[in-house]
Short mmCIF file of C-alpha atoms in Angstrom, two decimals:
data_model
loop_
_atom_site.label_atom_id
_atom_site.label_comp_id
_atom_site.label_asym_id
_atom_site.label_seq_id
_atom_site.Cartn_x
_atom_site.Cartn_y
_atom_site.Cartn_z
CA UNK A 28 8.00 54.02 20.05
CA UNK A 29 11.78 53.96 19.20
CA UNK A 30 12.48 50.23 21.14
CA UNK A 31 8.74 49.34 18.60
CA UNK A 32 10.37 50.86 15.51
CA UNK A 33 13.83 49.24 16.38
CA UNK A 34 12.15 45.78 17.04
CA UNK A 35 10.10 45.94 14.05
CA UNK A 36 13.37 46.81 11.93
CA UNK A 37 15.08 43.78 13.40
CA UNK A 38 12.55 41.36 12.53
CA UNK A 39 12.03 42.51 8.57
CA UNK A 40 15.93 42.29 8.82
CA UNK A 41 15.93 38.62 10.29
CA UNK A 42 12.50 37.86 7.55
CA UNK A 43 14.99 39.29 4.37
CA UNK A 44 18.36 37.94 6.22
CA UNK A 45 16.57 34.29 6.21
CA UNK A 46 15.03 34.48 2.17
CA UNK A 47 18.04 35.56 0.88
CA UNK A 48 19.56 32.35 2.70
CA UNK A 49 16.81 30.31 1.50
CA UNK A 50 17.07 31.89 -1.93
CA UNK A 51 21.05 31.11 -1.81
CA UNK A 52 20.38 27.44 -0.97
CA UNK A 53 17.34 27.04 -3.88
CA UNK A 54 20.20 29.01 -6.34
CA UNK A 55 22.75 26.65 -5.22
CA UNK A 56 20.74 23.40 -5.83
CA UNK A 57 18.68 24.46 -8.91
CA UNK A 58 19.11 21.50 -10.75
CA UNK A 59 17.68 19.38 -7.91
CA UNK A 60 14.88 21.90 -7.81
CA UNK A 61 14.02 21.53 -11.07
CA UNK A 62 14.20 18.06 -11.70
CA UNK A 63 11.77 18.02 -9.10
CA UNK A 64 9.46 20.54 -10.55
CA UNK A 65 7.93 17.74 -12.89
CA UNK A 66 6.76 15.77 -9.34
CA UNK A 67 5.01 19.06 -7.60
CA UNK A 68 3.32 19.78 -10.86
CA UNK A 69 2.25 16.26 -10.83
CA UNK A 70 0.83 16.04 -7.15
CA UNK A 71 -0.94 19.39 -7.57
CA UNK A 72 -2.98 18.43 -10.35
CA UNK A 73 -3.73 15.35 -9.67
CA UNK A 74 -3.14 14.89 -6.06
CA UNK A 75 -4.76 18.05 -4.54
CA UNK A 76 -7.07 20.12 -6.82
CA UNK A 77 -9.15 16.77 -7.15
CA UNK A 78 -9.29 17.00 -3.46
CA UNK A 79 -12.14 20.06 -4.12
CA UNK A 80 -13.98 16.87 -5.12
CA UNK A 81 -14.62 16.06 -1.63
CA UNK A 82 -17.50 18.65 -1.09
CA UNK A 83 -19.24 15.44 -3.43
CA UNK A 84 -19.33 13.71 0.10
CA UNK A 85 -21.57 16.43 1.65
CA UNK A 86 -23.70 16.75 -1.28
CA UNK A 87 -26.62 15.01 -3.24
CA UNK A 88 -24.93 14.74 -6.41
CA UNK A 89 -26.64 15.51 -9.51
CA UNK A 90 -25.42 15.84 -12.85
CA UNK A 91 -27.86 17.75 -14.22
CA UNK A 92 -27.65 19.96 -11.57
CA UNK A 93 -23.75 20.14 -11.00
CA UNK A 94 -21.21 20.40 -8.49
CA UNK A 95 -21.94 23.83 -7.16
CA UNK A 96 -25.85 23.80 -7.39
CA UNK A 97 -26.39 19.85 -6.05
CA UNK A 98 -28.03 20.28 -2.57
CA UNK A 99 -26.01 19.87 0.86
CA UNK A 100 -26.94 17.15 3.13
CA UNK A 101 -24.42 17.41 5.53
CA UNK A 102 -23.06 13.84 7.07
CA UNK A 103 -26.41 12.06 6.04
CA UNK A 104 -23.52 10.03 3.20
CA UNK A 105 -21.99 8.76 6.14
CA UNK A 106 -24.81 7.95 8.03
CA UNK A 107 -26.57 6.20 4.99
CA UNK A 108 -22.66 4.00 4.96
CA UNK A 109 -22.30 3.18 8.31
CA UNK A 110 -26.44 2.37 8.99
CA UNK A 111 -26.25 0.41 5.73
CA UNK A 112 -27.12 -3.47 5.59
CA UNK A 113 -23.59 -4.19 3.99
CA UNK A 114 -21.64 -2.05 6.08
CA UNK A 115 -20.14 -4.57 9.06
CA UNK A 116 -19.73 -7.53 6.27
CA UNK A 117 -17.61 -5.39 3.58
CA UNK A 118 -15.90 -3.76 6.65
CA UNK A 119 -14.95 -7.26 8.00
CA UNK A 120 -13.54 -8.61 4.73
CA UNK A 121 -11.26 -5.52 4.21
CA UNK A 122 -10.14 -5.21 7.32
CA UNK A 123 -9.78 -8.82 7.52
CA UNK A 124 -7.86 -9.56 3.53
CA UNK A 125 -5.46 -6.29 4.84
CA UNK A 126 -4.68 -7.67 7.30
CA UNK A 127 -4.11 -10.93 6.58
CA UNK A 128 -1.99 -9.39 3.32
CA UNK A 129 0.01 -7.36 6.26
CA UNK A 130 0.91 -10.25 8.43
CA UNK A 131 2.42 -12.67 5.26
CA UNK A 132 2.74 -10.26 2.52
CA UNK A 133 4.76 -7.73 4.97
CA UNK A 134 6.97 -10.59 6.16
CA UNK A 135 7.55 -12.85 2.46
CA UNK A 136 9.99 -10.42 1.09
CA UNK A 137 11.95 -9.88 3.89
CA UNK A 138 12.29 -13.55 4.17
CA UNK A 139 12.83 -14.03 0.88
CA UNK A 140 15.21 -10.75 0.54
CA UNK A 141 17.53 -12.85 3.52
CA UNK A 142 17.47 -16.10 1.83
CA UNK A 143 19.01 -14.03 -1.55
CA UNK A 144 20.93 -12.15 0.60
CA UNK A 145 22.89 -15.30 1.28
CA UNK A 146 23.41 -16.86 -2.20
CA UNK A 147 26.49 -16.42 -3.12
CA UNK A 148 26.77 -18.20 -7.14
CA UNK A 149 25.83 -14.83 -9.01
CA UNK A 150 24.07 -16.57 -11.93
CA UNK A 151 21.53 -18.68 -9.30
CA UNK A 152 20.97 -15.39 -7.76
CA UNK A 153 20.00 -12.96 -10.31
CA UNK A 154 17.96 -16.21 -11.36
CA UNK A 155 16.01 -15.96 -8.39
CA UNK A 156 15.66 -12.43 -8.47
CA UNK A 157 14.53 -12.37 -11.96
CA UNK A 158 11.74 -14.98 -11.45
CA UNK A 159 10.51 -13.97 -8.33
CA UNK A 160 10.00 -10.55 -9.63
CA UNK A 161 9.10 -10.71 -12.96
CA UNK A 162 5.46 -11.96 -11.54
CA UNK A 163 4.65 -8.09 -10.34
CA UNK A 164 4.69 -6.93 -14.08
CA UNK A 165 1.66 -9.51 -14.92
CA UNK A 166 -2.02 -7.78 -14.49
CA UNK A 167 -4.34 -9.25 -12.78
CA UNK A 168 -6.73 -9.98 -15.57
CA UNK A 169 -3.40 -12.50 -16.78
CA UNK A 170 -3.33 -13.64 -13.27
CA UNK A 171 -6.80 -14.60 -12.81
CA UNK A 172 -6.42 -16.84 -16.19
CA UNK A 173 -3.76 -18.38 -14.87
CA UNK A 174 -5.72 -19.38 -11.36
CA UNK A 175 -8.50 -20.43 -14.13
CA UNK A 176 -6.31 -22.78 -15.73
CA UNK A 177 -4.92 -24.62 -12.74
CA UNK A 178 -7.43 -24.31 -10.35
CA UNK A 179 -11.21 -24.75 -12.80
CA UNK A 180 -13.14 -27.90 -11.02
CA UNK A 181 -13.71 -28.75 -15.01
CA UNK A 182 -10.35 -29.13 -16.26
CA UNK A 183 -8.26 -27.67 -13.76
CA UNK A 184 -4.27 -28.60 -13.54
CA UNK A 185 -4.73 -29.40 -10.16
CA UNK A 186 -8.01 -30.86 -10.33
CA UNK A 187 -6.87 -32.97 -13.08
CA UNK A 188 -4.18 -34.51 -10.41
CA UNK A 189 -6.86 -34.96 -7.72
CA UNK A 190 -9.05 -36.83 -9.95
CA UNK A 191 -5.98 -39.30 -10.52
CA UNK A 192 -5.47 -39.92 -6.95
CA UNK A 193 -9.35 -40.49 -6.15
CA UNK A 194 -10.42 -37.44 -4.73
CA UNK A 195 -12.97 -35.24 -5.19
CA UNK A 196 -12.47 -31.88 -7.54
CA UNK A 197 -13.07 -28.81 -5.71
CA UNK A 198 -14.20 -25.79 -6.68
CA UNK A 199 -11.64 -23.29 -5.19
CA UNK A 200 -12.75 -20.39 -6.60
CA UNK A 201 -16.51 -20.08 -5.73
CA UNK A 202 -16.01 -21.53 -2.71
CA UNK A 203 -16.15 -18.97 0.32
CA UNK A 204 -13.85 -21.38 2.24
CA UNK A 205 -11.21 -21.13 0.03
CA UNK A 206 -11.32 -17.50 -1.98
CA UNK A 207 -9.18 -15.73 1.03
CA UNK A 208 -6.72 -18.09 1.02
CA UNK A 209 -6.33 -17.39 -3.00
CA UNK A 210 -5.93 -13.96 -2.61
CA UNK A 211 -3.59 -14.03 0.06
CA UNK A 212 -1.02 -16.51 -1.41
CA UNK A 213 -1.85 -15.15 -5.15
CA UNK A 214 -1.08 -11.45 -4.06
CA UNK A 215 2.20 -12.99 -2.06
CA UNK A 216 3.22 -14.31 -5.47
CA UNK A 217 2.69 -11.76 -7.46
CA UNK A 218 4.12 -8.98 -5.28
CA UNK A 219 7.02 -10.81 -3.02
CA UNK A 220 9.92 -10.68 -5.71
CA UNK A 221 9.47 -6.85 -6.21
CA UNK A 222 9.03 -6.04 -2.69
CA UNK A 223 12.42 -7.97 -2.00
CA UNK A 224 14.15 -5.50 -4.11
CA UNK A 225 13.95 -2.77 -1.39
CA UNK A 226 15.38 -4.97 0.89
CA UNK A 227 18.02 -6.33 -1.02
CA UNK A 228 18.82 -2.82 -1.28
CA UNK A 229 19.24 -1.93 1.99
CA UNK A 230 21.07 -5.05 2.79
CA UNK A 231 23.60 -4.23 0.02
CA UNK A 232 24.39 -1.21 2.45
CA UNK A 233 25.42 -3.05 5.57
CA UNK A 234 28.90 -2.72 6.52
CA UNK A 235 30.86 -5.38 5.37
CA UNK A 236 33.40 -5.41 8.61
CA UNK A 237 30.99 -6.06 11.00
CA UNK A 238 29.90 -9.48 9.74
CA UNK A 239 33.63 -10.46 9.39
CA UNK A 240 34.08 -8.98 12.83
CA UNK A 241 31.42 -10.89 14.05
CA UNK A 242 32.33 -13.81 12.49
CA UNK A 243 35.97 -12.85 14.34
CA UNK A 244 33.88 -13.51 17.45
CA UNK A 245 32.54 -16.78 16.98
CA UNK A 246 28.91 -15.43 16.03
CA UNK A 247 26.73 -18.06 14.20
CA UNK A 248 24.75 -16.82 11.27
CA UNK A 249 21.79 -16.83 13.63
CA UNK A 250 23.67 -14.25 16.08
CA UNK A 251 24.88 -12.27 12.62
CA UNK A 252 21.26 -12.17 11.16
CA UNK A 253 19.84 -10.72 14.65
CA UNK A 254 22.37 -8.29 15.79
CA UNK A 255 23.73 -7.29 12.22
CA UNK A 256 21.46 -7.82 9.15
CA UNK A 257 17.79 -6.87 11.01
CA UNK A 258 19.10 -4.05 12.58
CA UNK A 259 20.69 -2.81 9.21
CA UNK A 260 17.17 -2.93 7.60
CA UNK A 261 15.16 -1.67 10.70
CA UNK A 262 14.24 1.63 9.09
CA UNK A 263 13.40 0.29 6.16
CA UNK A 264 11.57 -2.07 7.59
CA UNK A 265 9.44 0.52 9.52
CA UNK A 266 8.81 2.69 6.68
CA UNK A 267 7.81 0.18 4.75
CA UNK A 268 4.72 -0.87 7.39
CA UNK A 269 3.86 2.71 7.92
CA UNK A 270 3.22 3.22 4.04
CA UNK A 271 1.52 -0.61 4.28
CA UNK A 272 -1.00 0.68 7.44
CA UNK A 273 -2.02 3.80 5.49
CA UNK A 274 -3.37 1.24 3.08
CA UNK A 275 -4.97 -0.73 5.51
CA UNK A 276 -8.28 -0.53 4.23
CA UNK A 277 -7.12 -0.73 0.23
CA UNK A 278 -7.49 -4.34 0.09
CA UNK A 279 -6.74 -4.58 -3.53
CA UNK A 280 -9.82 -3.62 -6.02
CA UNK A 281 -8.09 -5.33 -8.98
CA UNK A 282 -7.39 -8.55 -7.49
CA UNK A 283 -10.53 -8.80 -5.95
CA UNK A 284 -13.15 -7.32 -9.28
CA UNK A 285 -11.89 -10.33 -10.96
CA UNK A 286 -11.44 -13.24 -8.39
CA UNK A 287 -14.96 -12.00 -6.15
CA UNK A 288 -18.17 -13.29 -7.60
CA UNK A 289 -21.88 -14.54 -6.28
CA UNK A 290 -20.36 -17.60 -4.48
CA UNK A 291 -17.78 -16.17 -2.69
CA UNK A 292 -18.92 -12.83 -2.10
CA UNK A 293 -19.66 -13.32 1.58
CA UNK A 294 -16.26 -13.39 1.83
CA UNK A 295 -14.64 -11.21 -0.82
CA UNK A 296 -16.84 -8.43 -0.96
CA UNK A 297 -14.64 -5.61 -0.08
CA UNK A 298 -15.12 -1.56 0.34
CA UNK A 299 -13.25 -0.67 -2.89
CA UNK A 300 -16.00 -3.17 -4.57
CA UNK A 301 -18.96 -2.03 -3.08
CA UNK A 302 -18.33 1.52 -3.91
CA UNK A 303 -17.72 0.73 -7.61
CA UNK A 304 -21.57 -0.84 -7.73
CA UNK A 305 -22.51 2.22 -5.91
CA UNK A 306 -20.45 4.73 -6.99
CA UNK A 307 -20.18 3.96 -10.83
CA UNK A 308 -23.02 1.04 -11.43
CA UNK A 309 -25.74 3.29 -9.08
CA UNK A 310 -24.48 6.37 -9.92
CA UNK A 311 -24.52 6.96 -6.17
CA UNK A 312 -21.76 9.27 -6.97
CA UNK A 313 -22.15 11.16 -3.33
CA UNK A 314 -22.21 7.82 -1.42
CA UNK A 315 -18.91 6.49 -2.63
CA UNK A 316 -17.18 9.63 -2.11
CA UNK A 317 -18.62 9.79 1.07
CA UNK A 318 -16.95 6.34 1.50
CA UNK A 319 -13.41 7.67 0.39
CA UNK A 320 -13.28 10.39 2.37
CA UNK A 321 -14.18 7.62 5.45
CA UNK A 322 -11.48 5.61 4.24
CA UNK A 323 -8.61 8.72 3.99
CA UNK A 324 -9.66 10.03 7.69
CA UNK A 325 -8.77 6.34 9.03
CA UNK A 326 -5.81 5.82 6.77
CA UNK A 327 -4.56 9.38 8.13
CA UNK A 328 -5.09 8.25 11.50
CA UNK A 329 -3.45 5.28 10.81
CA UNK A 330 -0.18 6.78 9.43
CA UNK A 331 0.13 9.37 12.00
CA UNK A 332 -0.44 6.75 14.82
CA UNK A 333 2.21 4.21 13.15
CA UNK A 334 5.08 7.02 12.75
CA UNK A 335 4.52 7.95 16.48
CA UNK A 336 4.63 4.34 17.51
CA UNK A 337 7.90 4.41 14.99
CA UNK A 338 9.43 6.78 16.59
CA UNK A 339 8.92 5.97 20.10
CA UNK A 340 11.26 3.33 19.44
CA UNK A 341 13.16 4.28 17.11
CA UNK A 342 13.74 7.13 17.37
CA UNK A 343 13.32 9.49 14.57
CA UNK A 344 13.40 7.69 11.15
CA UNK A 345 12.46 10.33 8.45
#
């Protein structure tokens, strides 16, 4: 009893030994503590109490008879998504646009982040930066009129310069062939100058010396580039594509509610869409959040999987 009573003494001593420390360290850095209040607050309402929405999923939502009193139906959501008629086509597109979006959208600021990286008149630099970037800030409603304007088969800018030469006017956006390409290079566009700015970042952190010591050593900008600049981004770089991945199946509902329509919807027609006709056109309110919670178990998976692979080699980055 007296080596029980001893050990149980110890540990409440180690328990009040270890929340005074913690209590020190909070008391030390209270203004960091609190300027970070405002962001917990934040997440926990509207981050994780919404997340009591999910029991919606297992449910057949009715209004009239409200969240607690709607009957269960277990998985029968899921089955109903993954059984549908639509289910392989909108799954296809998604996973198809993302990843299309990953393989040039990922790489065009990096590229272009490099190529500013190397400018060295100030004035044609912040230039660059300003225009490339200023692009993010324009909705996609703005956007879309702009693709209207260039690319109508009517009276189209580009159109208008076909015609001239002899060719035929084409109808880029209601033509399936063509849509995925437009939402690829529009989303580049729009997104590459702000996504540079995280790079441009990180390269502004690289060591000065070692490019003059490599240039000391005869290295070409090629050699510099590989064995200095890449590396100095690397984590970046790798955080960046694990956030990307747990948005793999977020293809973009903005872009794609106003550039999707009849003709192109083979091709367009992504998740994100299809659960706004369900969800808030239907009123299939159970459905499509049946359809979110499918899409946050995969994006989970996703995330978890990536920072493994990350770290493997890497090492750890967080």
């Amino acid at each position: 009893m007296n080596s029980t009573a001893a050990a149980s003494a110890s540990n409440k001593t180690h328990v009040q030994t270890k929340w005074q420390s913690s209590w020190k360290r909070i008391m030390r850095f209270k203004i960091l503590y609190l300027l970070l209040l405002p962001e917990l607050i934040y997440f926990v309402i509207f981050k994780y109490v919404p997340m009591f929405g999910i029991i919606i999923a297992f449910k057949n939502y009715n209004i009239g008879l409200g969240f607690w009193d709607s009957p269960w139906v277990g998985l029968n959501n899921f089955r109903n998504f993954i059984n549908g008629v639509y289910f392989w086509d909108i799954m296809s597109n998604t996973i198809a646009i993302s990843i299309y979006k990953l393989l040039f959208g990922f790489v065009a600021p990096i590229v272009l982040a490099l190529l500013i990286n190397e400018v060295t008149v100030g004035w044609f630099k912040k230039t660059v930066q300003t225009v490339t970037y200023l692009p993010h800030f324009i909705s996609w409603v703005i956007a879309y009129g702009l693709m209207v304007a260039l690319l109508s088969p009517g009276d189209g800018f580009v159109n208008l310069i076909m015609k001239q030469y002899g060719l035929q006017p084409i109808s880029f956006l209601t033509e399936s062939s063509w849509i995925r390409s437009l939402i690829i290079g529009s989303d580049i566009w729009k997104e590459v100058g702000w996504g540079a700015i995280l790079y441009l970042a990180a390269l502004a952190g690289i060591d000065p010396s070692l490019y003059e010591a490599a240039r000391i050593d005869g290295a070409s900008k090629w050699r510099q580039l590989w064995h200095i600049t890449l590396p100095g981004i690397r984590n970046v770089i790798i955080i960046l594509l694990i956030i990307r991945l747990s948005s793999i199946l977020d293809a973009g509902f903005d872009q794609i509610f106003m550039m999707s329509n009849t003709f192109n919807a083979d091709k367009s027609d992504i998740i994100d869409t299809w659960v706004y006709r369900q969800g808030i056109e239907q009123m299939q309110i159970s459905l499509a959040t049946a359809v979110g919670v499918f899409k946050s178990v995969i994006a989970f998976i996703l995330v978890v999987g990536a920072n493994k692979l990350a770290k493997k080699f890497d090492g750890q980055i967080w």
